[in-house]
Amino acid sequence: MSALVIDGLTVVFGAFRALDGLSLAVDPGEVRAVIGPNGAGKTTLLDAITGITRPRSGRIRLDDGRDLTRASEAEIARAGVRRKFQKPSVFPALTVRENLALGCGPDCPARERPARLARALAETGLEARAAVPAGALAHGEKQWLEIGMVLASEPRVLLLDEPVAGLSDDETARTADLIGALRRPDRAILVIEHDMAFVEAVADRVTVLHEGRTLFEGAMAGARADARVIEVFLGR
Amino acid sequence: MSGALDLSPGVPAARRPGPSLGGDPLLAGLVGLVLATALALVLLQPAPYLVNLVGQLAAFAILAVSLDLVWGYLGILSLGHGLFFAIGGYVCAMHLLAHAYAVTGTPPDLMQFMGWKSLPVYWTGLTSAPYALALALGLTAAVAFVFGLASFRSRVNGVYFSIISQALVYVAMLLMFRNDTGLGGNNGMTGFSRLFGWPMGAPGVVTGLAVATLLCLAAVLVGARVLVASPLGRRMLACRDDEARLRTLGYGTTRLKLGIWCLSAVIAALAGLLYVPQVGIINPRVLSPDLSIEIAVWVAIGGLGRLGGAVIGAVAVNALKFWLSAAMPEAWPFILSGLVLVVVLGLPNGLLDLAALRLKPTWLRRAGSRP
Ligand SMILES: Nc1ncnc2c1ncn2[C@@H]1O[C@H](COP(=O)(O)OP(=O)(O)O)[C@@H](O)[C@H]1O
Ligand SMILES: [Mg+2]
């Protein structure tokens, strides 16, 4: 049984089909990477899952049968779907700790909050920065804080949009470790990324997206050998 | 700020209020000053016109704080807060006229002007002060709720919200200019002769009103401060800086915005309610779009997103206005525009920047602010 099922999803901007009948299923415990050239529709896919963009047709469901296709952003988040945005989206005026507290979400029991905050601080390595306003953090720290905010809610489905974009090699390696630590049997993780080495390090399977459609699905080694994938990546 | 239409306050993170009242010495000092002023009015008994002036300034300060709450902390710039101020003011004026009529038996000018034998039905019960208070605040909350719900649900934000709020206050002004509303039309309402049975001009009444307004200002400041320092206040700042992000964390922002919006409107109505008996008149000019814009100017001049700044801005601009409108009334619009330019170009955080200049040398401020 899949944790997240996307079925025939079509998203249209004017006359342009950003997603064209895309289907995708992610299993619990799986880390799935979605790769593809710029403009392939990767961010649009996450926008549709999180309720920011409404699909023209198709369905988005969770494993308990919950239909997210028409739910509001807040409802989707409360169903356990969390997203790390492509551009680091933290609240600059709030401290690291306050950001993480918001990340716990409105349904987090007050008793549990301190433990979750402590865990998120430890996992992201931001303990020493807890009282610093997020606006004053370095780029890499903002990325980790945002992952920590997502973590603090203990999501069932975790969506990461280019988590290592703009990071140094060191920071990329740290982020790969962090994502490895996020893996849990009851959690599905979807990572969007350009960095092939990074994808190879974190993902179980990859989906290659091109012009809103699936070009390839399977192991990374298979993707590297696939003639159409090579053409799309080399042809741009 | 990146451009003229960028309405986001962009308060530097380092200046953000801390968790307790003690964490904001400016605000604590202001509350102390407000209370000391109230005490001084009672003990020293200055000339009535001065007492009255202090009371009016305090009412404007309450109005400014109400706008700062939604603009500085929630990022919603209302250019129609004069509407809520006016609802408070009009209902208060109705109460004062109905009350004086009941006590003295002299019908208000408005009845004679309209040729009425008695006051219209919707004046019923307004002789009672508690009912008038409940009506003023309840009606304000209802109007704010309907307008806020319609706007926030359909995600009307930023400049669009500001323009619509301005249109709303303008429509209200046109409505109140009509004589058949039974609320004084063009002339408005004046000639308030009694307050709780007392003659209006008596020194005790003048002092009482000013002191009550100062106490309300202190209470509003403390209450607003507790709110913005609470977890709800953190959520307000988060909503101001990135509403879409807050929604994807599971928080329904419509309810948050609607609640604070209505609270702000009610505080503005309270200011109007306290202002009208002190100034002695209300007419549709309080609904003119420029007054509503001026409120935003007070807040911007004082320092957006800092409750103390709103008070300083309201008092400084209005004190200047009181003084100048006697000395050279034609110059006022030009002086106000000049002030706005100085603040926008030189002091992005309002007059509070001046205070910071004096407290810390430039190089220290640079080192202390974020990179
Ligand atoms: N809100 C929008 N309006 C119109 N076109 C959009 C919008 N969002 C994305 N697009 C277009 O959809 C395509 C896919 O974009 P996106 O999903 O951001 O690609 P990427 O795979 O690089 O994340 C692009 O051609 C982009 O220009
Ligand atoms: Mg993208």
XYZ file of C-alpha atoms and ligand atoms in Angstrom:
635
model
C 0.000 0.000 0.000
C 1.467 3.361 -0.994
C 1.738 6.311 1.384
C 1.116 8.895 -1.318
C -0.727 8.185 -4.546
C -0.871 10.620 -7.423
C -3.172 9.596 -10.172
C -3.432 11.225 -13.598
C -2.537 14.692 -12.308
C -2.860 17.526 -14.807
C -1.997 21.136 -13.966
C -2.602 23.808 -16.560
C -1.343 27.403 -16.701
C -3.275 29.068 -19.502
C -2.662 26.886 -22.559
C 0.472 25.338 -21.029
C 0.379 21.896 -19.402
C 2.900 22.023 -16.568
C 1.852 18.502 -15.471
C 0.271 16.189 -18.012
C -1.524 13.166 -16.570
C 1.256 12.403 -14.117
C 0.936 9.308 -11.941
C 3.246 8.461 -9.079
C 3.090 6.303 -5.953
C 5.507 6.553 -3.036
C 5.684 3.737 -0.478
C 5.996 4.202 3.264
C 9.648 4.089 4.264
C 10.756 4.987 0.766
C 12.914 7.932 -0.282
C 11.919 8.852 -3.824
C 13.811 11.397 -5.882
C 12.170 13.380 -8.643
C 14.656 14.728 -11.132
C 14.276 16.496 -14.421
C 15.448 19.557 -16.308
C 14.420 23.066 -15.296
C 10.769 23.694 -16.028
C 9.916 19.988 -16.027
C 7.148 20.595 -13.489
C 8.828 19.387 -10.306
C 7.917 22.368 -8.144
C 4.453 22.424 -9.706
C 3.986 18.822 -8.544
C 4.728 19.855 -4.949
C 2.475 22.925 -5.318
C -0.377 20.634 -6.346
C 0.244 18.163 -3.504
C 0.355 20.945 -0.890
C -2.780 22.689 -2.183
C -1.072 25.835 -3.444
C -1.993 25.091 -7.070
C -5.270 23.436 -8.036
C -5.007 20.623 -10.583
C -7.350 20.619 -13.570
C -7.858 16.862 -13.205
C -6.473 13.855 -11.375
C -6.318 12.817 -7.732
C -3.943 13.031 -4.798
C -4.556 10.549 -1.993
C -2.928 9.343 1.224
C -2.738 5.705 2.307
C -5.734 6.049 4.646
C -7.782 6.978 1.592
C -7.870 10.685 2.409
C -8.369 12.740 -0.704
C -6.202 15.862 -0.700
C -7.087 17.015 -4.204
C -9.422 19.793 -3.115
C -8.308 20.278 0.507
C -6.906 23.624 1.740
C -3.197 24.122 2.412
C -3.752 24.026 6.167
C -5.887 20.852 5.973
C -3.252 19.108 3.875
C -0.528 20.083 6.353
C -2.650 18.833 9.242
C -3.110 15.513 7.454
C 0.652 15.039 7.880
C 2.050 16.342 4.601
C 4.901 18.830 5.012
C 7.088 20.598 2.551
C 10.462 22.238 2.477
C 10.393 24.958 -0.158
C 12.924 25.505 -2.897
C 13.764 28.965 -1.597
C 14.455 28.723 2.151
C 11.186 29.750 3.798
C 11.757 30.511 7.436
C 10.249 33.370 9.412
C 13.055 35.938 9.661
C 11.606 37.879 12.599
C 11.259 34.796 14.806
C 14.074 32.956 16.557
C 15.192 29.482 15.521
C 13.315 28.013 18.465
C 10.127 29.949 17.660
C 10.322 28.811 14.046
C 10.594 25.203 15.186
C 7.698 25.694 17.615
C 5.529 26.870 14.715
C 6.782 23.903 12.738
C 5.275 21.549 15.332
C 1.905 22.609 13.975
C -1.397 23.562 15.583
C -2.285 19.985 16.563
C 0.884 19.254 18.526
C 0.040 18.454 22.177
C 1.659 21.011 24.511
C 3.276 18.207 26.558
C 5.108 16.892 23.536
C 6.376 20.202 22.264
C 9.560 20.571 24.375
C 10.769 17.091 23.436
C 10.084 17.690 19.741
C 11.863 21.036 19.851
C 14.884 19.480 21.535
C 14.985 16.672 18.968
C 14.644 19.039 16.004
C 17.403 21.273 17.408
C 19.684 18.295 17.915
C 19.012 16.692 14.521
C 19.641 19.925 12.646
C 22.657 20.836 14.802
C 21.210 24.253 15.575
C 21.238 24.014 19.398
C 23.729 26.843 19.761
C 21.642 29.045 17.458
C 18.272 28.480 19.174
C 17.826 32.093 20.317
C 19.080 33.706 17.089
C 16.524 35.352 14.771
C 16.202 33.176 11.690
C 16.831 36.216 9.486
C 20.415 36.284 10.784
C 21.239 32.677 9.836
C 23.554 31.665 6.989
C 21.997 30.096 3.891
C 22.855 26.529 4.879
C 21.539 27.033 8.400
C 18.257 28.322 6.981
C 17.923 25.184 4.876
C 18.466 23.003 7.952
C 16.114 25.096 10.050
C 13.432 24.630 7.453
C 14.017 20.883 7.423
C 13.843 21.010 11.241
C 10.491 22.851 11.091
C 9.138 20.146 8.824
C 10.558 17.439 11.101
C 9.065 18.894 14.262
C 5.599 18.035 12.953
C 6.553 14.349 12.520
C 5.090 14.196 9.021
C 3.865 11.064 7.248
C 4.751 12.534 3.901
C 7.786 14.750 3.566
C 8.373 16.825 0.443
C 11.796 18.409 -0.081
C 12.288 20.843 -2.961
C 15.976 21.136 -3.889
C 17.325 20.889 -0.317
C 20.967 21.246 -1.365
C 20.666 24.015 -3.952
C 23.355 26.617 -3.265
C 25.069 24.558 -0.546
C 28.794 23.773 -0.371
C 30.008 20.170 -0.749
C 30.396 19.913 3.012
C 26.907 21.181 3.645
C 25.514 18.897 0.938
C 27.074 15.878 2.640
C 25.590 16.967 5.981
C 22.185 17.390 4.396
C 22.395 13.917 2.847
C 23.086 12.516 6.329
C 20.184 14.518 7.728
C 17.787 13.128 5.127
C 19.072 9.627 5.802
C 18.185 10.166 9.458
C 14.672 11.306 8.496
C 13.848 7.974 6.929
C 11.272 6.007 8.912
C 9.207 2.920 8.097
C 5.954 4.919 8.316
C 7.172 7.949 6.386
C 7.323 8.611 2.667
C 9.907 11.113 1.486
C 9.897 12.842 -1.891
C 13.065 14.754 -2.778
C 13.431 17.013 -5.776
C 17.012 17.557 -6.767
C 19.374 18.385 -9.614
C 22.507 17.040 -7.968
C 22.887 13.459 -9.276
C 25.488 12.383 -6.725
C 23.198 13.588 -3.974
C 20.214 11.725 -5.437
C 22.284 8.572 -5.687
C 23.250 8.927 -2.026
C 19.769 9.452 -0.584
C 17.134 7.944 -2.890
C 15.829 4.395 -3.255
C 14.211 5.098 -6.610
C 14.036 8.008 -8.999
C 11.297 9.395 -11.167
C 12.528 11.374 -14.137
C 10.120 14.113 -15.105
C 10.109 15.781 -18.503
C 7.559 18.301 -19.766
C 5.091 17.273 -17.085
C 5.282 13.553 -17.827
C 7.174 10.577 -16.398
C 10.097 9.652 -18.600
C 11.558 6.951 -16.397
C 10.939 5.344 -13.041
C 13.281 2.959 -11.225
C 16.763 2.715 -9.746
C 19.242 5.517 -10.332
C 21.596 3.179 -12.196
C 18.757 2.430 -14.627
C 18.134 6.124 -15.165
C 21.775 6.701 -16.027
C 21.598 3.975 -18.654
C 18.248 5.017 -20.158
C 18.637 6.458 -23.655
C 15.724 8.950 -23.408
C 16.912 10.234 -20.042
C 20.409 10.786 -21.410
C 18.979 12.634 -24.373
C 16.828 14.951 -22.224
C 19.663 15.766 -19.850
C 22.345 16.158 -22.480
C 20.068 17.793 -25.013
C 19.309 20.888 -22.959
C 11.672 48.685 1.662
C 12.044 47.887 -1.990
C 9.485 50.209 -3.531
C 6.636 52.624 -3.043
C 4.022 49.876 -3.172
C 5.833 47.547 -0.826
C 3.586 47.624 2.195
C 5.438 45.031 4.208
C 6.832 46.594 7.338
C 10.192 44.829 7.312
C 10.915 45.317 10.979
C 14.522 44.366 11.717
C 14.648 41.128 13.620
C 16.886 42.538 16.307
C 14.270 45.166 17.193
C 11.535 42.623 17.708
C 9.892 42.825 21.133
C 11.108 40.344 23.711
C 8.874 38.093 25.781
C 8.055 40.347 28.765
C 6.969 43.934 29.350
C 10.418 44.495 30.820
C 11.911 43.412 27.487
C 10.521 46.562 25.893
C 11.801 49.481 27.992
C 10.338 52.031 25.574
C 6.842 50.671 26.047
C 7.200 50.246 29.804
C 8.443 53.829 30.032
C 5.542 55.090 27.928
C 2.952 53.312 30.037
C 4.566 54.845 33.115
C 4.483 58.279 31.499
C 0.825 57.896 30.531
C -0.130 56.951 34.088
C 1.984 59.766 35.541
C 0.263 62.220 33.193
C -3.131 61.010 34.384
C -2.059 61.535 37.990
C -0.651 64.972 37.177
C -3.946 66.041 35.576
C -5.787 65.118 38.764
C -3.300 66.621 41.213
C -2.067 69.735 39.405
C -5.334 70.642 37.683
C -3.887 72.470 34.659
C -6.001 74.785 32.489
C -9.026 72.920 31.036
C -7.995 73.488 27.412
C -4.677 71.794 28.147
C -6.378 68.880 29.897
C -8.732 68.546 26.937
C -5.804 68.597 24.511
C -4.042 65.819 26.411
C -7.248 63.762 26.348
C -7.663 64.181 22.592
C -4.045 63.252 21.941
C -4.489 60.127 24.053
C -7.530 59.147 21.953
C -5.464 59.510 18.770
C -2.706 57.444 20.349
C -5.203 54.621 20.988
C -6.286 54.865 17.358
C -2.665 54.658 16.195
C -1.984 51.592 18.351
C -5.038 49.884 16.856
C -3.625 50.367 13.355
C -0.109 49.339 14.363
C -1.503 46.067 15.644
C -2.782 45.041 12.204
C -0.238 46.845 10.037
C 2.992 46.513 11.991
C 2.393 43.045 13.390
C 0.134 41.411 10.809
C 1.113 43.255 7.643
C -2.437 44.429 6.859
C -2.428 48.120 5.992
C -5.914 49.487 6.554
C -6.573 52.859 4.986
C -10.092 52.805 6.373
C -9.635 52.742 10.134
C -11.462 56.074 10.299
C -14.625 54.037 9.734
C -14.299 52.186 13.030
C -13.247 55.357 14.836
C -16.357 57.017 13.394
C -18.718 54.221 14.446
C -17.499 54.616 18.022
C -17.788 58.384 17.731
C -21.250 58.438 16.165
C -22.765 56.009 18.641
C -21.239 57.996 21.493
C -22.693 61.228 20.043
C -26.119 59.606 19.757
C -25.910 58.547 23.382
C -24.870 62.029 24.503
C -27.764 63.680 22.634
C -30.335 61.133 23.757
C -29.100 61.381 27.326
C -29.135 65.200 27.378
C -32.651 65.172 25.884
C -33.815 62.801 28.614
C -32.205 64.856 31.397
C -32.932 68.417 30.253
C -36.011 67.940 28.085
C -34.517 70.179 25.378
C -34.716 68.383 22.022
C -31.421 68.210 20.127
C -30.904 70.567 17.150
C -30.998 67.610 14.876
C -34.676 66.920 15.707
C -35.663 70.516 15.075
C -33.658 70.593 11.855
C -35.349 67.451 10.571
C -38.754 68.508 11.943
C -39.093 65.349 14.019
C -41.402 65.067 17.020
C -39.278 62.317 18.520
C -36.036 60.515 17.797
C -36.197 57.694 15.203
C -36.593 54.097 16.380
C -32.954 53.194 15.971
C -32.159 55.701 18.719
C -34.156 53.575 21.159
C -32.249 52.626 24.269
C -29.323 54.921 23.533
C -30.022 56.916 26.685
C -28.365 53.988 28.443
C -24.572 54.305 28.463
C -23.862 50.554 28.792
C -26.144 49.843 25.840
C -24.448 52.573 23.785
C -21.033 51.118 24.631
C -22.139 47.615 23.701
C -23.736 48.884 20.480
C -20.642 50.858 19.452
C -18.242 47.988 20.032
C -20.640 45.299 18.785
C -21.527 47.157 15.596
C -17.851 47.837 14.913
C -16.951 44.195 15.430
C -19.797 43.144 13.124
C -18.791 45.543 10.332
C -15.127 44.562 10.681
C -16.059 40.886 10.682
C -18.110 41.052 7.491
C -15.540 43.164 5.646
C -12.629 41.088 6.953
C -14.272 37.756 6.176
C -15.090 38.797 2.624
C -11.546 40.074 2.030
C -9.449 37.471 3.819
C -11.423 34.482 2.540
C -10.982 35.560 -1.025
C -7.335 36.308 -0.203
C -7.467 40.005 -0.900
C -4.109 41.200 0.398
C -1.576 43.987 0.262
C -2.311 47.061 -1.783
C -5.684 45.705 -2.916
C -6.880 45.400 0.650
C -5.662 48.919 1.429
C -7.522 50.371 -1.537
C -10.744 48.538 -0.742
C -10.590 49.631 2.893
C -10.152 53.192 1.690
C -13.148 52.834 -0.631
C -15.207 51.552 2.284
C -14.529 54.593 4.439
C -15.278 56.851 1.459
C -18.628 55.195 0.832
C -19.450 55.578 4.518
C -18.620 59.270 4.288
C -20.953 59.771 1.309
C -23.674 57.948 3.215
C -23.256 60.084 6.320
C -23.347 63.296 4.297
C -26.997 62.534 3.530
C -29.397 64.266 5.877
C -31.991 61.476 5.801
C -29.773 59.051 7.697
C -31.033 60.692 10.877
C -27.487 61.078 12.126
C -27.037 64.782 11.485
C -25.983 64.562 7.828
C -23.639 67.247 6.694
C -23.697 69.088 10.026
C -23.078 66.028 12.104
C -23.944 66.099 15.774
C -22.861 68.613 18.355
C -24.142 70.504 21.370
C -23.499 67.694 23.829
C -24.579 69.214 27.142
C -24.490 66.326 29.591
C -22.275 63.371 30.470
C -23.665 60.919 33.023
C -25.938 63.753 34.186
C -23.076 66.234 34.650
C -22.777 69.475 32.672
C -20.274 68.806 29.917
C -17.940 71.794 30.352
C -17.398 71.385 34.099
C -13.665 71.019 34.954
C -14.276 67.721 36.728
C -15.870 66.283 33.584
C -13.056 67.518 31.338
C -10.439 66.016 33.653
C -12.438 62.832 34.091
C -12.644 62.286 30.331
C -8.939 62.946 29.794
C -7.951 60.656 32.677
C -10.284 57.909 31.443
C -8.743 58.174 27.977
C -5.215 58.006 29.395
C -6.123 54.946 31.466
C -7.631 53.299 28.381
C -4.448 54.083 26.451
C -2.323 52.475 29.167
C -4.590 49.412 29.233
C -4.584 49.104 25.424
C -0.778 49.362 25.358
C -0.299 46.709 28.016
C -2.917 44.432 26.439
C -1.469 44.813 22.948
C 1.994 44.168 24.298
C 0.890 40.964 26.035
C -0.764 39.879 22.785
C 2.227 40.488 20.516
C 4.614 38.786 22.951
C 2.404 35.682 23.217
C 2.544 32.607 20.950
C -0.352 34.158 19.045
C 1.831 37.227 18.507
C 4.578 35.030 17.063
C 2.010 33.643 14.669
C 1.025 37.198 13.697
C 4.633 38.022 12.790
C 4.911 34.767 10.859
C 1.720 35.592 8.958
C 3.000 39.090 8.222
C 6.288 37.794 6.816
C 5.050 34.737 4.890
C 1.376 33.921 5.066
C 1.489 31.120 2.478
C 4.267 29.398 4.398
C 2.308 29.604 7.639
C -0.674 27.944 5.951
C 1.489 25.066 4.726
C 2.472 24.486 8.359
C -1.171 23.750 9.117
C -2.357 27.101 10.444
C -5.555 28.580 9.061
C -4.557 32.210 8.617
C -8.028 33.538 7.812
C -9.165 33.051 11.398
C -6.015 34.618 12.800
C -6.298 37.676 10.570
C -10.013 38.024 11.130
C -9.654 37.879 14.917
C -6.890 40.481 15.126
C -8.617 42.645 12.524
C -11.827 42.753 14.572
C -9.866 43.426 17.769
C -8.076 46.313 16.076
C -11.380 47.730 14.816
C -12.901 47.570 18.293
C -9.906 49.424 19.750
C -10.311 52.093 17.041
C -13.997 52.404 17.984
C -13.011 52.817 21.628
C -10.759 55.692 20.578
C -13.657 57.337 18.709
C -15.941 56.837 21.648
C -13.502 58.659 23.927
C -12.634 61.333 21.397
C -16.097 62.676 20.552
C -17.167 63.963 23.987
C -13.798 65.726 24.279
C -13.863 67.450 20.915
C -17.594 68.166 21.248
C -18.642 67.365 17.677
C -18.776 64.591 15.123
C -19.476 64.970 11.434
C -18.799 62.997 8.254
C -15.361 64.543 7.924
C -13.948 61.912 10.317
C -14.781 59.510 7.490
C -12.788 61.429 4.906
C -10.136 59.267 3.231
C -7.361 61.661 4.227
C -7.953 61.162 7.938
C -7.622 57.398 7.491
C -4.395 57.878 5.556
C -3.158 60.233 8.238
C -3.476 57.494 10.856
C -1.086 55.375 8.796
C 1.235 58.380 8.597
C 1.299 58.711 12.389
C 2.255 55.071 12.732
C 4.891 55.228 9.996
C 6.385 58.413 11.430
C 6.534 57.023 14.939
C 7.929 53.646 13.948
C 5.948 50.804 12.448
C 5.628 47.532 14.319
C 6.564 48.968 17.682
C 3.618 49.881 19.856
C 5.477 52.755 21.506
C 6.271 54.184 18.083
C 2.588 54.450 17.214
C 1.953 56.496 20.360
C 4.918 58.767 19.736
C 3.907 59.303 16.120
C 0.274 60.080 16.928
C 1.170 62.504 19.697
C 4.011 64.226 17.823
C 2.097 64.743 14.571
C -1.116 65.844 16.267
C 0.594 68.169 18.715
C 2.287 69.794 15.738
C -1.046 69.921 13.922
C -2.864 71.551 16.873
C -0.165 74.176 17.094
C 0.149 74.830 13.361
C -3.541 74.781 12.529
C -3.814 77.847 14.736
C -0.637 79.490 13.401
C -0.847 78.673 9.663
C -3.578 76.208 8.705
C -2.859 76.305 4.932
C 0.669 75.015 5.484
C -0.400 71.812 7.238
C -0.727 69.487 4.215
C 2.715 70.564 2.992
C 4.314 70.054 6.372
C 2.727 66.626 6.730
C 3.966 65.618 3.260
C 7.429 66.901 4.133
C 7.440 64.837 7.326
C 6.459 61.721 5.391
C 9.286 62.314 2.922
C 11.843 62.787 5.685
C 10.734 59.586 7.373
C 10.569 57.513 4.193
C 13.938 58.703 2.933
C 15.908 59.096 6.135
C 14.335 57.161 8.978
C 12.913 53.836 7.784
C 11.913 52.915 11.326
C 10.346 56.285 12.100
C 11.197 58.702 14.858
C 12.505 55.812 16.945
C 15.555 55.901 14.660
C 16.349 59.317 16.092
C 16.382 57.890 19.597
C 18.649 55.051 18.465
C 21.016 57.568 16.880
C 21.540 59.286 20.130
C 21.901 56.128 22.179
C 24.475 54.371 20.037
C 27.156 55.542 17.640
C 26.643 54.473 14.026
C 29.374 51.850 13.934
C 27.873 50.147 16.983
C 24.437 50.080 15.429
C 25.894 48.566 12.271
C 27.630 45.860 14.244
C 24.475 45.150 16.214
C 22.112 44.878 13.256
C 21.836 41.786 11.134
C 24.068 41.290 8.113
N 2.121 30.107 -11.581
C 2.542 29.796 -12.819
N 2.008 30.398 -13.904
C 2.421 30.089 -15.149
N 3.372 29.204 -15.419
C 3.956 28.569 -14.385
C 3.574 28.834 -13.029
N 4.319 28.050 -12.222
C 5.139 27.346 -13.028
N 4.908 27.643 -14.331
C 5.565 27.031 -15.471
O 5.451 25.649 -15.353
C 6.638 25.007 -15.751
C 7.134 24.105 -14.668
O 7.656 24.912 -13.606
P 8.270 24.301 -12.283
O 7.347 23.285 -11.750
O 8.633 25.416 -11.397
O 9.585 23.617 -12.860
P 10.783 22.920 -12.084
O 10.748 21.513 -12.560
O 12.016 23.617 -12.541
O 10.561 23.054 -10.608
C 7.619 26.096 -16.131
O 7.622 26.216 -17.544
C 7.063 27.312 -15.478
O 7.364 28.447 -16.244
Mg 11.612 24.018 -9.055
